[in-house]
Amino acid sequence: MTATDHADSNTNTNTATATADATVDLLVAVYRETLGTAGLDRDSDFYEVGGDSLTAFQITGRIQEALGVEVPVSLVFAYPTPADLASVVDSDFVQV
């Protein structure tokens, strides 16, 4: 591995980390706004903060508006925290 290869590898890792952090921050904001819970954080559980099917559809709609990707509502139920859902959204839907 050359110095350039190593620098490119670090840049890609830093970009991926920054993107992942940005997605988590975005989803925390979406969850807070949709669920009306200001204290919600990256590890707050959708079900425990009062989420239901209507709010799940609202969350996916806001993700689509913000990121331009259509995320199935079933993923909100399968990955109930903003951090878990952000991981799936980044890996399966958002192109870096």
Tab-separated table of N, CA, C and O in Angstrom:
chain	number	residue	atom	x	y	z
A	1	MET	N	0.859	-1.177	0.000
A	1	MET	CA	0.000	0.000	0.000
A	1	MET	C	0.896	1.228	0.000
A	1	MET	O	1.777	1.367	0.829
A	2	THR	N	0.636	2.137	-0.913
A	2	THR	CA	1.411	3.369	-0.989
A	2	THR	C	0.807	4.402	-0.047
A	2	THR	O	-0.297	4.229	0.477
A	3	ALA	N	1.516	5.498	0.122
A	3	ALA	CA	1.008	6.580	0.972
A	3	ALA	C	-0.288	7.138	0.404
A	3	ALA	O	-1.218	7.461	1.146
A	4	THR	N	-0.365	7.215	-0.928
A	4	THR	CA	-1.584	7.714	-1.570
A	4	THR	C	-2.749	6.768	-1.322
A	4	THR	O	-3.856	7.200	-1.017
A	5	ASP	N	-2.491	5.451	-1.437
A	5	ASP	CA	-3.548	4.469	-1.173
A	5	ASP	C	-4.053	4.590	0.257
A	5	ASP	O	-5.241	4.527	0.513
A	6	HIS	N	-3.120	4.753	1.181
A	6	HIS	CA	-3.497	4.874	2.590
A	6	HIS	C	-4.322	6.144	2.820
A	6	HIS	O	-5.327	6.120	3.517
A	7	ALA	N	-3.919	7.244	2.201
A	7	ALA	CA	-4.662	8.500	2.343
A	7	ALA	C	-6.053	8.357	1.748
A	7	ALA	O	-7.041	8.820	2.329
A	8	ASP	N	-6.169	7.709	0.586
A	8	ASP	CA	-7.478	7.485	-0.029
A	8	ASP	C	-8.346	6.615	0.862
A	8	ASP	O	-9.537	6.864	1.008
A	9	SER	N	-7.769	5.603	1.465
A	9	SER	CA	-8.510	4.717	2.362
A	9	SER	C	-9.039	5.493	3.558
A	9	SER	O	-10.188	5.339	3.961
A	10	ASN	N	-8.197	6.349	4.144
A	10	ASN	CA	-8.636	7.165	5.282
A	10	ASN	C	-9.723	8.138	4.877
A	10	ASN	O	-10.673	8.353	5.624
A	11	THR	N	-9.615	8.727	3.696
A	11	THR	CA	-10.622	9.659	3.209
A	11	THR	C	-11.953	8.959	3.043
A	11	THR	O	-12.993	9.466	3.449
A	12	ASN	N	-11.938	7.757	2.452
A	12	ASN	CA	-13.173	6.996	2.270
A	12	ASN	C	-13.793	6.627	3.608
A	12	ASN	O	-14.999	6.706	3.780
A	13	THR	N	-12.973	6.222	4.561
A	13	THR	CA	-13.475	5.866	5.885
A	13	THR	C	-14.054	7.089	6.580
A	13	THR	O	-15.133	7.028	7.170
A	14	ASN	N	-13.335	8.219	6.494
A	14	ASN	CA	-13.821	9.448	7.127
A	14	ASN	C	-15.120	9.914	6.488
A	14	ASN	O	-16.024	10.367	7.171
A	15	THR	N	-15.221	9.808	5.162
A	15	THR	CA	-16.441	10.209	4.458
A	15	THR	C	-17.597	9.313	4.870
A	15	THR	O	-18.698	9.794	5.135
A	16	ALA	N	-17.357	8.010	4.934
A	16	ALA	CA	-18.412	7.066	5.331
A	16	ALA	C	-18.858	7.342	6.756
A	16	ALA	O	-20.053	7.323	7.059
A	17	THR	N	-17.912	7.616	7.643
A	17	THR	CA	-18.249	7.913	9.035
A	17	THR	C	-19.046	9.209	9.129
A	17	THR	O	-20.041	9.288	9.843
A	18	ALA	N	-18.614	10.225	8.391
A	18	ALA	CA	-19.324	11.504	8.402
A	18	ALA	C	-20.737	11.333	7.857
A	18	ALA	O	-21.696	11.897	8.391
A	19	THR	N	-20.878	10.551	6.789
A	19	THR	CA	-22.198	10.297	6.211
A	19	THR	C	-23.076	9.553	7.201
A	19	THR	O	-24.237	9.899	7.385
A	20	ALA	N	-22.525	8.537	7.857
A	20	ALA	CA	-23.289	7.766	8.837
A	20	ALA	C	-23.730	8.657	9.992
A	20	ALA	O	-24.876	8.590	10.431
A	21	ASP	N	-22.828	9.489	10.477
A	21	ASP	CA	-23.176	10.405	11.571
A	21	ASP	C	-24.256	11.386	11.139
A	21	ASP	O	-25.184	11.683	11.889
A	22	ALA	N	-24.143	11.894	9.922
A	22	ALA	CA	-25.142	12.836	9.405
A	22	ALA	C	-26.502	12.163	9.278
A	22	ALA	O	-27.532	12.770	9.584
A	23	THR	N	-26.512	10.909	8.844
A	23	THR	CA	-27.779	10.185	8.701
A	23	THR	C	-28.409	9.938	10.064
A	23	THR	O	-29.614	10.119	10.230
A	24	VAL	N	-27.612	9.553	11.041
A	24	VAL	CA	-28.142	9.351	12.395
A	24	VAL	C	-28.709	10.661	12.926
A	24	VAL	O	-29.827	10.692	13.452
A	25	ASP	N	-27.969	11.748	12.763
A	25	ASP	CA	-28.447	13.057	13.227
A	25	ASP	C	-29.758	13.433	12.544
A	25	ASP	O	-30.686	13.929	13.184
A	26	LEU	N	-29.838	13.182	11.237
A	26	LEU	CA	-31.057	13.472	10.495
A	26	LEU	C	-32.219	12.635	11.031
A	26	LEU	O	-33.307	13.158	11.285
A	27	LEU	N	-31.986	11.344	11.246
A	27	LEU	CA	-33.074	10.478	11.720
A	27	LEU	C	-33.492	10.818	13.146
A	27	LEU	O	-34.683	10.751	13.470
A	28	VAL	N	-32.564	11.207	13.986
A	28	VAL	CA	-32.929	11.645	15.339
A	28	VAL	C	-33.852	12.854	15.231
A	28	VAL	O	-34.887	12.921	15.900
A	29	ALA	N	-33.504	13.805	14.367
A	29	ALA	CA	-34.345	14.996	14.189
A	29	ALA	C	-35.718	14.625	13.645
A	29	ALA	O	-36.739	15.145	14.112
A	30	VAL	N	-35.758	13.706	12.688
A	30	VAL	CA	-37.041	13.262	12.115
A	30	VAL	C	-37.877	12.571	13.182
A	30	VAL	O	-39.078	12.843	13.316
A	31	TYR	N	-37.284	11.673	13.955
A	31	TYR	CA	-38.013	10.979	15.013
A	31	TYR	C	-38.541	11.984	16.037
A	31	TYR	O	-39.690	11.895	16.465
A	32	ARG	N	-37.684	12.939	16.446
A	32	ARG	CA	-38.104	13.942	17.442
A	32	ARG	C	-39.301	14.732	16.942
A	32	ARG	O	-40.281	14.930	17.660
A	33	GLU	N	-39.205	15.204	15.710
A	33	GLU	CA	-40.276	16.017	15.144
A	33	GLU	C	-41.557	15.209	14.963
A	33	GLU	O	-42.641	15.657	15.335
A	34	THR	N	-41.426	14.024	14.427
A	34	THR	CA	-42.596	13.202	14.137
A	34	THR	C	-43.275	12.702	15.408
A	34	THR	O	-44.498	12.697	15.499
A	35	LEU	N	-42.473	12.312	16.380
A	35	LEU	CA	-43.019	11.743	17.612
A	35	LEU	C	-43.246	12.803	18.693
A	35	LEU	O	-43.829	12.508	19.739
A	36	GLY	N	-42.772	14.027	18.451
A	36	GLY	CA	-42.970	15.098	19.431
A	36	GLY	C	-42.245	14.865	20.730
A	36	GLY	O	-42.739	15.225	21.798
A	37	THR	N	-41.053	14.270	20.646
A	37	THR	CA	-40.283	13.937	21.835
A	37	THR	C	-38.895	14.571	21.741
A	37	THR	O	-38.015	14.046	21.056
A	38	ALA	N	-38.700	15.693	22.402
A	38	ALA	CA	-37.446	16.440	22.302
A	38	ALA	C	-36.255	15.674	22.882
A	38	ALA	O	-35.136	15.827	22.411
A	39	GLY	N	-36.465	14.848	23.884
A	39	GLY	CA	-35.375	14.143	24.546
A	39	GLY	C	-34.925	12.879	23.845
A	39	GLY	O	-34.009	12.207	24.314
A	40	LEU	N	-35.523	12.564	22.728
A	40	LEU	CA	-35.187	11.353	21.994
A	40	LEU	C	-33.741	11.422	21.499
A	40	LEU	O	-33.276	12.474	21.071
A	41	ASP	N	-33.009	10.295	21.572
A	41	ASP	CA	-31.635	10.264	21.078
A	41	ASP	C	-31.445	9.116	20.092
A	41	ASP	O	-32.409	8.432	19.741
A	42	ARG	N	-30.231	8.897	19.673
A	42	ARG	CA	-29.917	7.903	18.643
A	42	ARG	C	-30.313	6.474	19.038
A	42	ARG	O	-30.497	5.635	18.175
A	43	ASP	N	-30.412	6.187	20.319
A	43	ASP	CA	-30.732	4.844	20.777
A	43	ASP	C	-32.147	4.706	21.338
A	43	ASP	O	-32.489	3.679	21.919
A	44	SER	N	-32.962	5.740	21.151
A	44	SER	CA	-34.349	5.682	21.618
A	44	SER	C	-35.145	4.722	20.745
A	44	SER	O	-35.032	4.742	19.521
A	45	ASP	N	-35.942	3.898	21.375
A	45	ASP	CA	-36.728	2.895	20.668
A	45	ASP	C	-38.052	3.478	20.182
A	45	ASP	O	-38.792	4.079	20.962
A	46	PHE	N	-38.320	3.299	18.915
A	46	PHE	CA	-39.538	3.783	18.268
A	46	PHE	C	-40.785	3.396	19.053
A	46	PHE	O	-41.676	4.210	19.266
A	47	TYR	N	-40.853	2.146	19.480
A	47	TYR	CA	-42.035	1.660	20.205
A	47	TYR	C	-42.161	2.290	21.588
A	47	TYR	O	-43.250	2.656	22.018
A	48	GLU	N	-41.028	2.403	22.277
A	48	GLU	CA	-41.042	2.915	23.644
A	48	GLU	C	-41.404	4.396	23.729
A	48	GLU	O	-41.855	4.861	24.776
A	49	VAL	N	-41.203	5.139	22.645
A	49	VAL	CA	-41.543	6.567	22.649
A	49	VAL	C	-42.887	6.836	21.990
A	49	VAL	O	-43.220	7.974	21.682
A	50	GLY	N	-43.667	5.769	21.789
A	50	GLY	CA	-45.036	5.941	21.318
A	50	GLY	C	-45.250	5.820	19.828
A	50	GLY	O	-46.294	6.236	19.318
A	51	GLY	N	-44.288	5.269	19.119
A	51	GLY	CA	-44.434	5.108	17.677
A	51	GLY	C	-45.526	4.121	17.304
A	51	GLY	O	-45.784	3.159	18.026
A	52	ASP	N	-46.192	4.407	16.189
A	52	ASP	CA	-47.218	3.501	15.664
A	52	ASP	C	-47.109	3.501	14.144
A	52	ASP	O	-46.196	4.110	13.580
A	53	SER	N	-48.032	2.837	13.468
A	53	SER	CA	-47.932	2.708	12.013
A	53	SER	C	-48.025	4.062	11.311
A	53	SER	O	-47.325	4.308	10.325
A	54	LEU	N	-48.856	4.967	11.807
A	54	LEU	CA	-48.968	6.283	11.188
A	54	LEU	C	-47.651	7.049	11.278
A	54	LEU	O	-47.178	7.622	10.289
A	55	THR	N	-47.047	7.049	12.459
A	55	THR	CA	-45.779	7.768	12.600
A	55	THR	C	-44.672	7.082	11.801
A	55	THR	O	-43.778	7.763	11.299
A	56	ALA	N	-44.719	5.778	11.652
A	56	ALA	CA	-43.721	5.079	10.828
A	56	ALA	C	-43.807	5.556	9.385
A	56	ALA	O	-42.784	5.802	8.735
A	57	PHE	N	-45.026	5.718	8.862
A	57	PHE	CA	-45.200	6.228	7.499
A	57	PHE	C	-44.722	7.679	7.399
A	57	PHE	O	-44.121	8.078	6.400
A	58	GLN	N	-44.966	8.466	8.427
A	58	GLN	CA	-44.503	9.854	8.428
A	58	GLN	C	-42.975	9.911	8.432
A	58	GLN	O	-42.371	10.730	7.730
A	59	ILE	N	-42.358	9.039	9.205
A	59	ILE	CA	-40.893	8.993	9.271
A	59	ILE	C	-40.314	8.636	7.905
A	59	ILE	O	-39.395	9.302	7.418
A	60	THR	N	-40.844	7.601	7.261
A	60	THR	CA	-40.299	7.219	5.956
A	60	THR	C	-40.547	8.300	4.910
A	60	THR	O	-39.709	8.520	4.030
A	61	GLY	N	-41.661	8.993	5.012
A	61	GLY	CA	-41.922	10.104	4.098
A	61	GLY	C	-40.906	11.225	4.270
A	61	GLY	O	-40.430	11.799	3.286
A	62	ARG	N	-40.560	11.508	5.495
A	62	ARG	CA	-39.580	12.579	5.761
A	62	ARG	C	-38.176	12.157	5.352
A	62	ARG	O	-37.384	12.982	4.896
A	63	ILE	N	-37.880	10.872	5.498
A	63	ILE	CA	-36.581	10.370	5.019
A	63	ILE	C	-36.507	10.528	3.508
A	63	ILE	O	-35.493	10.972	2.970
A	64	GLN	N	-37.591	10.200	2.828
A	64	GLN	CA	-37.615	10.332	1.375
A	64	GLN	C	-37.424	11.790	0.956
A	64	GLN	O	-36.669	12.090	0.033
A	65	GLU	N	-38.093	12.709	1.641
A	65	GLU	CA	-37.943	14.136	1.345
A	65	GLU	C	-36.503	14.601	1.555
A	65	GLU	O	-35.961	15.350	0.749
A	66	ALA	N	-35.891	14.158	2.651
A	66	ALA	CA	-34.561	14.635	3.015
A	66	ALA	C	-33.448	13.992	2.190
A	66	ALA	O	-32.485	14.666	1.812
A	67	LEU	N	-33.574	12.696	1.916
A	67	LEU	CA	-32.488	11.978	1.259
A	67	LEU	C	-32.780	11.583	-0.184
A	67	LEU	O	-31.888	11.131	-0.893
A	68	GLY	N	-34.048	11.687	-0.570
A	68	GLY	CA	-34.406	11.316	-1.933
A	68	GLY	C	-34.422	9.816	-2.182
A	68	GLY	O	-34.284	9.379	-3.320
A	69	VAL	N	-34.567	9.044	-1.119
A	69	VAL	CA	-34.633	7.590	-1.252
A	69	VAL	C	-35.919	7.082	-0.609
A	69	VAL	O	-36.370	7.625	0.395
A	70	GLU	N	-36.493	6.064	-1.204
A	70	GLU	CA	-37.716	5.486	-0.673
A	70	GLU	C	-37.363	4.319	0.246
A	70	GLU	O	-36.858	3.295	-0.194
A	71	VAL	N	-37.612	4.514	1.522
A	71	VAL	CA	-37.305	3.507	2.537
A	71	VAL	C	-38.606	2.809	2.921
A	71	VAL	O	-39.569	3.469	3.307
A	72	PRO	N	-38.649	1.479	2.824
A	72	PRO	CA	-39.871	0.760	3.205
A	72	PRO	C	-40.227	0.993	4.674
A	72	PRO	O	-39.353	0.980	5.547
A	73	VAL	N	-41.495	1.206	4.934
A	73	VAL	CA	-41.950	1.464	6.302
A	73	VAL	C	-41.634	0.286	7.221
A	73	VAL	O	-41.402	0.484	8.422
A	74	SER	N	-41.568	-0.901	6.677
A	74	SER	CA	-41.259	-2.081	7.497
A	74	SER	C	-39.898	-1.967	8.177
A	74	SER	O	-39.689	-2.554	9.243
A	75	LEU	N	-38.992	-1.195	7.589
A	75	LEU	CA	-37.671	-1.040	8.201
A	75	LEU	C	-37.726	-0.244	9.497
A	75	LEU	O	-36.914	-0.453	10.381
A	76	VAL	N	-38.667	0.664	9.615
A	76	VAL	CA	-38.825	1.417	10.870
A	76	VAL	C	-39.186	0.452	11.993
A	76	VAL	O	-38.707	0.581	13.122
A	77	PHE	N	-40.003	-0.545	11.673
A	77	PHE	CA	-40.398	-1.535	12.677
A	77	PHE	C	-39.269	-2.527	12.957
A	77	PHE	O	-39.067	-2.939	14.091
A	78	ALA	N	-38.531	-2.899	11.917
A	78	ALA	CA	-37.454	-3.879	12.072
A	78	ALA	C	-36.215	-3.283	12.741
A	78	ALA	O	-35.471	-3.987	13.418
A	79	TYR	N	-35.976	-1.987	12.522
A	79	TYR	CA	-34.823	-1.282	13.085
A	79	TYR	C	-35.339	-0.058	13.833
A	79	TYR	O	-35.320	1.054	13.316
A	80	PRO	N	-35.827	-0.248	15.060
A	80	PRO	CA	-36.609	0.782	15.744
A	80	PRO	C	-35.852	1.974	16.318
A	80	PRO	O	-36.479	2.941	16.734
A	81	THR	N	-34.526	1.945	16.343
A	81	THR	CA	-33.818	3.126	16.844
A	81	THR	C	-33.281	3.924	15.662
A	81	THR	O	-32.991	3.357	14.602
A	82	PRO	N	-33.116	5.230	15.819
A	82	PRO	CA	-32.539	6.024	14.735
A	82	PRO	C	-31.164	5.501	14.300
A	82	PRO	O	-30.861	5.476	13.109
A	83	ALA	N	-30.340	5.061	15.241
A	83	ALA	CA	-29.007	4.560	14.899
A	83	ALA	C	-29.092	3.292	14.053
A	83	ALA	O	-28.373	3.153	13.052
A	84	ASP	N	-29.958	2.365	14.446
A	84	ASP	CA	-30.106	1.118	13.684
A	84	ASP	C	-30.654	1.387	12.287
A	84	ASP	O	-30.154	0.848	11.299
A	85	LEU	N	-31.672	2.220	12.202
A	85	LEU	CA	-32.271	2.522	10.907
A	85	LEU	C	-31.282	3.280	10.022
A	85	LEU	O	-31.178	3.008	8.822
A	86	ALA	N	-30.521	4.194	10.592
A	86	ALA	CA	-29.530	4.954	9.820
A	86	ALA	C	-28.490	4.027	9.206
A	86	ALA	O	-28.071	4.221	8.057
A	87	SER	N	-28.092	3.022	9.950
A	87	SER	CA	-27.116	2.062	9.434
A	87	SER	C	-27.637	1.363	8.186
A	87	SER	O	-26.936	1.232	7.189
A	88	VAL	N	-28.886	0.938	8.225
A	88	VAL	CA	-29.502	0.260	7.077
A	88	VAL	C	-29.701	1.237	5.925
A	88	VAL	O	-29.417	0.913	4.761
A	89	VAL	N	-30.158	2.430	6.227
A	89	VAL	CA	-30.390	3.431	5.178
A	89	VAL	C	-29.071	3.739	4.473
A	89	VAL	O	-29.006	3.774	3.247
A	90	ASP	N	-27.999	3.932	5.244
A	90	ASP	CA	-26.700	4.232	4.631
A	90	ASP	C	-26.179	3.071	3.792
A	90	ASP	O	-25.688	3.271	2.700
A	91	SER	N	-26.291	1.866	4.312
A	91	SER	CA	-25.711	0.723	3.596
A	91	SER	C	-26.546	0.285	2.401
A	91	SER	O	-25.998	-0.154	1.402
A	92	ASP	N	-27.863	0.433	2.479
A	92	ASP	CA	-28.719	-0.107	1.408
A	92	ASP	C	-29.344	0.931	0.477
A	92	ASP	O	-29.775	0.576	-0.606
A	93	PHE	N	-29.384	2.185	0.892
A	93	PHE	CA	-30.137	3.176	0.099
A	93	PHE	C	-29.327	4.390	-0.333
A	93	PHE	O	-29.587	4.957	-1.375
A	94	VAL	N	-28.400	4.848	0.494
A	94	VAL	CA	-27.672	6.082	0.201
A	94	VAL	C	-26.342	5.725	-0.454
A	94	VAL	O	-25.566	4.944	0.089
A	95	GLN	N	-26.106	6.331	-1.619
A	95	GLN	CA	-24.847	6.129	-2.321
A	95	GLN	C	-23.877	7.237	-1.932
A	95	GLN	O	-24.197	8.408	-2.052
A	96	VAL	N	-22.701	6.835	-1.430
A	96	VAL	CA	-21.686	7.814	-1.006
A	96	VAL	C	-20.895	8.275	-2.199
A	96	VAL	O	-20.565	7.574	-3.065
